[in-house]
PDB file of C-alpha atoms in Angstrom:
ATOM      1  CA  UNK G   1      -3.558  30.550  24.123  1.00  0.00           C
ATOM      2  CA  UNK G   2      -2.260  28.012  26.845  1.00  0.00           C
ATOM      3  CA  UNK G   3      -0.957  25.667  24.105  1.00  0.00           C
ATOM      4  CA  UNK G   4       2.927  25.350  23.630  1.00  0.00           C
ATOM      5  CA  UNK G   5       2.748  24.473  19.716  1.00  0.00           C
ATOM      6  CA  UNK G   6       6.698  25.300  19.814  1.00  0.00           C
ATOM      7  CA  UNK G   7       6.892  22.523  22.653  1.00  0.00           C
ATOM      8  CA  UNK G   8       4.605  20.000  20.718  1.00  0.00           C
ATOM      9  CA  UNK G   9       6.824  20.138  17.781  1.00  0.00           C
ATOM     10  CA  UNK G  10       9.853  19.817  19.325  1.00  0.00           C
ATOM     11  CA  UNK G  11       8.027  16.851  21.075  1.00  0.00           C
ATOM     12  CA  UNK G  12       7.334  15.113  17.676  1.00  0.00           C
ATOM     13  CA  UNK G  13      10.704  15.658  16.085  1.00  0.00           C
ATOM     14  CA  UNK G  14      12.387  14.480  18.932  1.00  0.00           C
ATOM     15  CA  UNK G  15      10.368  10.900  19.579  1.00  0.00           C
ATOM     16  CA  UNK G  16      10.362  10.271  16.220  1.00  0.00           C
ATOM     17  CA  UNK G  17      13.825  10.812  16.013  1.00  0.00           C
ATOM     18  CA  UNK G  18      14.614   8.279  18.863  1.00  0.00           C
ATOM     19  CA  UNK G  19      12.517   5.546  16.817  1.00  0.00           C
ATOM     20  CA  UNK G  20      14.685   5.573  13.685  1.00  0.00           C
ATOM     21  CA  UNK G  21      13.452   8.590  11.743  1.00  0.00           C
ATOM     22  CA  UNK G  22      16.868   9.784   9.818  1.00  0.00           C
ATOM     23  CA  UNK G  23      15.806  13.170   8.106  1.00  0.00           C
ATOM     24  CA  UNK G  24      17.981  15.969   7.925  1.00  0.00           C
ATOM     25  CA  UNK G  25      16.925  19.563   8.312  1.00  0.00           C
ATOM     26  CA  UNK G  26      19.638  20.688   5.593  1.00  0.00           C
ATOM     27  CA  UNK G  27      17.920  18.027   3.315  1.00  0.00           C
ATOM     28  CA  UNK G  28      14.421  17.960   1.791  1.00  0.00           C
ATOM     29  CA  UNK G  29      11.544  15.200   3.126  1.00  0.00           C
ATOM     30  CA  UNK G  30       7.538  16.735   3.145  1.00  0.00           C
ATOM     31  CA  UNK G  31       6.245  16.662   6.540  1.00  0.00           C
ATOM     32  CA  UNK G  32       2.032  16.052   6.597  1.00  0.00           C
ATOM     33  CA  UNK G  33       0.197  18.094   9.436  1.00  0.00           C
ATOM     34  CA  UNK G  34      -3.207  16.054   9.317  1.00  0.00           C
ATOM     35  CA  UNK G  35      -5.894  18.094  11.035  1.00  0.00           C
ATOM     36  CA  UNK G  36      -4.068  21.379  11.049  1.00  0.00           C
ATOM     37  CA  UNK G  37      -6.693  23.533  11.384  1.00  0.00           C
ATOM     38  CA  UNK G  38      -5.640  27.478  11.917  1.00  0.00           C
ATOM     39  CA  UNK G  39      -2.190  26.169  11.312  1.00  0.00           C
ATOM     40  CA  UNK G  40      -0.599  26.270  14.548  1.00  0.00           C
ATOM     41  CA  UNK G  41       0.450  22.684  14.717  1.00  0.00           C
ATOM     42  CA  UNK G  42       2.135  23.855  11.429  1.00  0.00           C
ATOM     43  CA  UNK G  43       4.410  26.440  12.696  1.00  0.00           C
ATOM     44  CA  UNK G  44       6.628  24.538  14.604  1.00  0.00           C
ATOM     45  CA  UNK G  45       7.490  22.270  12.223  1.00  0.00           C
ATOM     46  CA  UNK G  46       7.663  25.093   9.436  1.00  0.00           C
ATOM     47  CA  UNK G  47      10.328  27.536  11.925  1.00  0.00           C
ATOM     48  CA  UNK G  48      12.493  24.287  11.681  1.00  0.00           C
ATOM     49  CA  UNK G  49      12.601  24.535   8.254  1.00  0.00           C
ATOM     50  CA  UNK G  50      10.869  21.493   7.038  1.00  0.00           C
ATOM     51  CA  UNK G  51       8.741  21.340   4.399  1.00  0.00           C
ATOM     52  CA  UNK G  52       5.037  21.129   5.803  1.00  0.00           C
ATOM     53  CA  UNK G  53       1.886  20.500   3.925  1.00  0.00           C
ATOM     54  CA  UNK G  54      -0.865  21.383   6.261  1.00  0.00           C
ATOM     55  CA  UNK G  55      -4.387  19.335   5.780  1.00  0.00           C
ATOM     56  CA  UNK G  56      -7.708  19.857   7.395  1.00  0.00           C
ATOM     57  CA  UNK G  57     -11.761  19.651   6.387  1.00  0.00           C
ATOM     58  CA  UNK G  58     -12.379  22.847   7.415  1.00  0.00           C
ATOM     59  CA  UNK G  59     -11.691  25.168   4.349  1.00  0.00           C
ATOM     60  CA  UNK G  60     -12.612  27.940   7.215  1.00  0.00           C
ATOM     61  CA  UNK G  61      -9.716  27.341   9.382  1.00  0.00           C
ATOM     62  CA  UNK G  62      -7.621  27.144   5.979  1.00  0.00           C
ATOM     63  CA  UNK G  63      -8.238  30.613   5.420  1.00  0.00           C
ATOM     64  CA  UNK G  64      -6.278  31.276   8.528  1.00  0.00           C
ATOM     65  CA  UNK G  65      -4.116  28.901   8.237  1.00  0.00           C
ATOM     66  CA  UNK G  66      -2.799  30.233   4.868  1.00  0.00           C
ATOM     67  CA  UNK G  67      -3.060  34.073   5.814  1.00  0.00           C
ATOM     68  CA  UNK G  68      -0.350  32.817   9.120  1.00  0.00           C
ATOM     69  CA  UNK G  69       1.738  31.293   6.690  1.00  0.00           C
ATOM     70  CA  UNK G  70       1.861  31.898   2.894  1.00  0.00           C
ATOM     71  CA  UNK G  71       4.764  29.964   1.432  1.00  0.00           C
ATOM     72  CA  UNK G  72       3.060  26.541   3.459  1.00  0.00           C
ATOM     73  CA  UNK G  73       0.749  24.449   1.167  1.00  0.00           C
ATOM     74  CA  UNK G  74      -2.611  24.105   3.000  1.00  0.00           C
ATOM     75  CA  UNK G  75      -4.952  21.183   1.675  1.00  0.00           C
ATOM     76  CA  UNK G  76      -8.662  20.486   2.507  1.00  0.00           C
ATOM     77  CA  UNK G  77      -9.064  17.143   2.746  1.00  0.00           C
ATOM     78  CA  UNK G  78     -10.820  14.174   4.680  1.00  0.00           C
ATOM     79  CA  UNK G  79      -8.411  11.735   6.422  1.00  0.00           C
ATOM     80  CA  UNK G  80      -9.899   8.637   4.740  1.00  0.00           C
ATOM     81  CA  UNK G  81     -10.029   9.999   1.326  1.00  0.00           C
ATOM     82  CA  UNK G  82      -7.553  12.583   0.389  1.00  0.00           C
ATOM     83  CA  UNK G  83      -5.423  12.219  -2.294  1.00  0.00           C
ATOM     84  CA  UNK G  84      -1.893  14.038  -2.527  1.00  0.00           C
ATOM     85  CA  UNK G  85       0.598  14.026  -5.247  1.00  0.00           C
ATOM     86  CA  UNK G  86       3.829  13.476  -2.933  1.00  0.00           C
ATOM     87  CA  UNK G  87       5.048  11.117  -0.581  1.00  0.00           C
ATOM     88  CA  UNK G  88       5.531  12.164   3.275  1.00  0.00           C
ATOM     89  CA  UNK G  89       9.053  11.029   5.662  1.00  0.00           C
ATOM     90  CA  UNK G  90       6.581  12.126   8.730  1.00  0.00           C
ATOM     91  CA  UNK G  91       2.771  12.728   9.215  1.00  0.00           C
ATOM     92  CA  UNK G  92       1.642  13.793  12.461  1.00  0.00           C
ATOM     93  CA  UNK G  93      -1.812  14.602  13.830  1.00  0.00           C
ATOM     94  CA  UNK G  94      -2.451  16.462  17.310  1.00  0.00           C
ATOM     95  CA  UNK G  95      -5.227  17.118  19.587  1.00  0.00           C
ATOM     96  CA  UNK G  96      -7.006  14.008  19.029  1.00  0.00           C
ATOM     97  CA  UNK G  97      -8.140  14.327  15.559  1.00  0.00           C
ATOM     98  CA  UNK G  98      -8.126  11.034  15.197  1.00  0.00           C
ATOM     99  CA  UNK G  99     -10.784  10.294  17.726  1.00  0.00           C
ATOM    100  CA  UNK G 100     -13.515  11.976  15.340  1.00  0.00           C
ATOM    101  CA  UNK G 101     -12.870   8.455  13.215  1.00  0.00           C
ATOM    102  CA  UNK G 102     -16.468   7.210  15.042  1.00  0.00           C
ATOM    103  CA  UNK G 103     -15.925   3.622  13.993  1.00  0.00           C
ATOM    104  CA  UNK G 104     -12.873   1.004  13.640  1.00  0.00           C
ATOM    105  CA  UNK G 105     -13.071   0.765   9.717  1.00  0.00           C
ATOM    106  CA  UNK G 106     -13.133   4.498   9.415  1.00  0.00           C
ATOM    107  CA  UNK G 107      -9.950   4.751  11.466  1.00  0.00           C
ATOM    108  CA  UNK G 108      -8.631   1.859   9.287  1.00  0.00           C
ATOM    109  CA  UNK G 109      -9.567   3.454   5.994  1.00  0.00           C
ATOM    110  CA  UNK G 110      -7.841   6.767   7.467  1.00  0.00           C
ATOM    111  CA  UNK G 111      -4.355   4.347   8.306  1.00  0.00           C
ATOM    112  CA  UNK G 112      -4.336   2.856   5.184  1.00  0.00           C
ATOM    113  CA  UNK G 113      -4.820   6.089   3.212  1.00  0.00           C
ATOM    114  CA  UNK G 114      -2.150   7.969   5.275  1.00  0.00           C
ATOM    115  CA  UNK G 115       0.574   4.875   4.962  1.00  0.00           C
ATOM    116  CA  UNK G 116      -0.052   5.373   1.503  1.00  0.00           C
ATOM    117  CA  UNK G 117       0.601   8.360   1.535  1.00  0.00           C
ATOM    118  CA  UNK G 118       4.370   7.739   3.900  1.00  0.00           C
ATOM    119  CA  UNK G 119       7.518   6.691   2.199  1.00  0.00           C
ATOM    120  CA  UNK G 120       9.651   3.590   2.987  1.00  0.00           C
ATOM    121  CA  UNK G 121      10.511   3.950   6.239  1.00  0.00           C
ATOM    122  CA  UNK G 122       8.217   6.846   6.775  1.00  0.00           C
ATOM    123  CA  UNK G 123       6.220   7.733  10.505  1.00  0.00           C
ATOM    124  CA  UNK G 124       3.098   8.722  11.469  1.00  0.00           C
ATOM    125  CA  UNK G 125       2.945   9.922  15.394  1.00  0.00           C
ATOM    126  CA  UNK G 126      -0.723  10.930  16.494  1.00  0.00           C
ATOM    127  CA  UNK G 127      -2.360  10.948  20.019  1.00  0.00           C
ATOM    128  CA  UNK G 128      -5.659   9.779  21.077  1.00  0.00           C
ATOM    129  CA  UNK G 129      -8.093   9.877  23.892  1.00  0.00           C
ATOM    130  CA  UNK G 130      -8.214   6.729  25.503  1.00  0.00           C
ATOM    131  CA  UNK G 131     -11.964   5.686  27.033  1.00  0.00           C
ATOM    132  CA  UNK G 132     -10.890   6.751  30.684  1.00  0.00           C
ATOM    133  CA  UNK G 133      -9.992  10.166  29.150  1.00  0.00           C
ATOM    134  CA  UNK G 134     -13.318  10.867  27.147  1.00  0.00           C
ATOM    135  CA  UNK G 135     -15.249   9.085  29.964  1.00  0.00           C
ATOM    136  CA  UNK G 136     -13.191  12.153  32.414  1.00  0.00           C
ATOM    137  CA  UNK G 137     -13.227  14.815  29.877  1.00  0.00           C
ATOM    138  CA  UNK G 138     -13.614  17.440  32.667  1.00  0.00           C
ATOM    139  CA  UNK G 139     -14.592  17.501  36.539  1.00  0.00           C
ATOM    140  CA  UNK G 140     -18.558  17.729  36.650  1.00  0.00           C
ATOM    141  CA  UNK G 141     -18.633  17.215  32.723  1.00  0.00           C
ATOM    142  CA  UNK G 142     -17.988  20.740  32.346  1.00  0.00           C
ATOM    143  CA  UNK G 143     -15.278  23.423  31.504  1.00  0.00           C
ATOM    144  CA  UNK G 144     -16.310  27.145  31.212  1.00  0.00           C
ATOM    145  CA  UNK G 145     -14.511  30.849  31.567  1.00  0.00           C
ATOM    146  CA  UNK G 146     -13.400  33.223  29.400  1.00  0.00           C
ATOM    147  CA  UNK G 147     -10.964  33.773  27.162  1.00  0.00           C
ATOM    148  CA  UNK G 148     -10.078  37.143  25.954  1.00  0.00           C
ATOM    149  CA  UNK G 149     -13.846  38.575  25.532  1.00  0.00           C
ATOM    150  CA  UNK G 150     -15.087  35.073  24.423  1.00  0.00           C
ATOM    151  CA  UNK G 151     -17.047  33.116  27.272  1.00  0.00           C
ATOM    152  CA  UNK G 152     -17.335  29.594  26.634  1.00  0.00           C
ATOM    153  CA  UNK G 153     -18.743  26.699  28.249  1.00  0.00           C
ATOM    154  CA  UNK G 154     -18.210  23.129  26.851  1.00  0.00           C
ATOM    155  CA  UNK G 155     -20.066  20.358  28.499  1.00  0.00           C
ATOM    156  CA  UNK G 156     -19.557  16.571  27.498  1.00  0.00           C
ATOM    157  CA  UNK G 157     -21.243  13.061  27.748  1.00  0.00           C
ATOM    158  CA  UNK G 158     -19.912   9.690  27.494  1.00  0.00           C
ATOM    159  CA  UNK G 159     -22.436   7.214  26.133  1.00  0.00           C
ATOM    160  CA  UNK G 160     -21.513   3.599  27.957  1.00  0.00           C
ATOM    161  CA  UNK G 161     -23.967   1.649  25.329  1.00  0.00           C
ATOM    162  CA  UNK G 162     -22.189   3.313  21.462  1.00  0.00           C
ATOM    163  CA  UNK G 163     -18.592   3.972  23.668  1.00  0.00           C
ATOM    164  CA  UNK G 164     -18.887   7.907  22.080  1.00  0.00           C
ATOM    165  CA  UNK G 165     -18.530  11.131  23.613  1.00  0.00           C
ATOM    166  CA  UNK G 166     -20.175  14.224  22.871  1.00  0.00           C
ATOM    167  CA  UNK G 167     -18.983  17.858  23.588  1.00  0.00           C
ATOM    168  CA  UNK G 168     -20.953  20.597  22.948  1.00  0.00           C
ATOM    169  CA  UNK G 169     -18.988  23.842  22.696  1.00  0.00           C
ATOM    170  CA  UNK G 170     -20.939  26.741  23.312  1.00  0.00           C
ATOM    171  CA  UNK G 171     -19.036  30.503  22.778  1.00  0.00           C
ATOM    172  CA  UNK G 172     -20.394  33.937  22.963  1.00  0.00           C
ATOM    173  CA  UNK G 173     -19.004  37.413  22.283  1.00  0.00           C
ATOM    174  CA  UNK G 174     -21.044  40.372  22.627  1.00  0.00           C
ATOM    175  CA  UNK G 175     -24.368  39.468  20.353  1.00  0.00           C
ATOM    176  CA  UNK G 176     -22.160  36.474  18.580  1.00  0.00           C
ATOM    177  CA  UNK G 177     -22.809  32.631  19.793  1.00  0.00           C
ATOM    178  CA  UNK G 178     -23.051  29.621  18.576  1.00  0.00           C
ATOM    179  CA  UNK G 179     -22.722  25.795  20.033  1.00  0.00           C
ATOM    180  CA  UNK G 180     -20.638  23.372  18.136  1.00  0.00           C
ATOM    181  CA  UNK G 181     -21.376  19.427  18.614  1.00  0.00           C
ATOM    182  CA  UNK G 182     -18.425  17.238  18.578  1.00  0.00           C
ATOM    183  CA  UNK G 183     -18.702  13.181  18.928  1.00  0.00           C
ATOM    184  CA  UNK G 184     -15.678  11.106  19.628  1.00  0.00           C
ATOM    185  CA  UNK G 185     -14.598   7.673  19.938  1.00  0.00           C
ATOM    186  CA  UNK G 186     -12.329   6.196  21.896  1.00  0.00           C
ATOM    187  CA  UNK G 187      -9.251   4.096  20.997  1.00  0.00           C
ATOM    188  CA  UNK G 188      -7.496   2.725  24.174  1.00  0.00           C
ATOM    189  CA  UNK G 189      -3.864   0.837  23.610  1.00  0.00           C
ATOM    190  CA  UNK G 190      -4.874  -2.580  23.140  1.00  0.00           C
ATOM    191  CA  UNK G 191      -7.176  -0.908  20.533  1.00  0.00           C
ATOM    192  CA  UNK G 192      -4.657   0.583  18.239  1.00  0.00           C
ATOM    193  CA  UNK G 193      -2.004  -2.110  18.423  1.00  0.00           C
ATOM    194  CA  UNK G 194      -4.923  -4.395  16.881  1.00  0.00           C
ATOM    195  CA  UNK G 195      -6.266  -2.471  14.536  1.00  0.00           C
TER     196      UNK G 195
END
């Protein structure tokens, strides 16, 4: 609930903009939301009437994504692997969805497949937790509190020997809970302009 979407979007459009992308709102060019989840990296991009296609491996979070918004196409699909029709002027990926790429040849195999998937000329803006950032997830290794009648408590781990962190995401509400293990690598700067 503390996440601007409307402010992330606006974010993309805009950088992207200032590095050469040329599309028009009036004129059509698919957009790729990779990792969209519920959706709500989708809006944004959707109430400025471009064309999104919205792709995640979660057919869960699909569900919601396509009962928020009907006329978008919603895809499940794995970054490395999926295989779309159509050509993209922009993909973007938030939240650091590409940091679940454990190793440097899956994040290659996930490049390769999503420039395949751009047109000439196309972008693909993403962010990333560096090492210093998964190392310093949270003060004490910890976040926990409530939100609306959902406590949570995540907890995380950085491993110095593999260079992966782990958060595990614990929520509860009423008799519900469940803990859900995430592992994440790390790509710093130097990292990505290599690879």
């Amino acid at each position: 609930s503390d996440i601007d979407y409307e402010a992330w979007g606006k974010f993309i459009v805009e950088t992207v903009r200032t590095r050469g992308w040329r599309h028009n709102l009036n004129q059509s060019g698919a957009v790729l939301d990779l990792g969209c989840g519920t959706g709500n990296s989708t809006m944004p991009m959707f109430a400025l009437g471009l064309e999104v296609t919205g792709l995640d491996a979660s057919e869960e979070m699909l569900e919601q994504a396509r009962e928020k918004l009907p006329p978008v196409t919603f895809v499940q699909g794995d970054f490395k692997t999926f295989k779309l029709d159509k050509t993209f002027t922009l993909a973007y990926s938030v939240f650091d969805s590409l940091n679940n790429l454990l190793t440097e040849a899956e994040f290659l195999e996930a490049a390769r497949n999503i420039h395949a998937h751009l047109e000439p000329g196309g972008f693909f803006m993403f962010d990333v937790n560096t090492t210093i950032g998964l190392r310093e997830l949270w003060a004490a290794g910890r976040a926990e509190g409530w939100a609306s009648d959902v406590y949570y408590r995540w907890t995380h781990t950085f491993d110095e020997e593999t260079n992966l962190a782990k958060v595990e995401a614990y929520c509860e509400s009423g008799h519900t809970s469940f803990t859900e293990i995430h592992n994440e690598k790390p790509y710093d700067a130097p990292d990505l302009k290599r690879l």
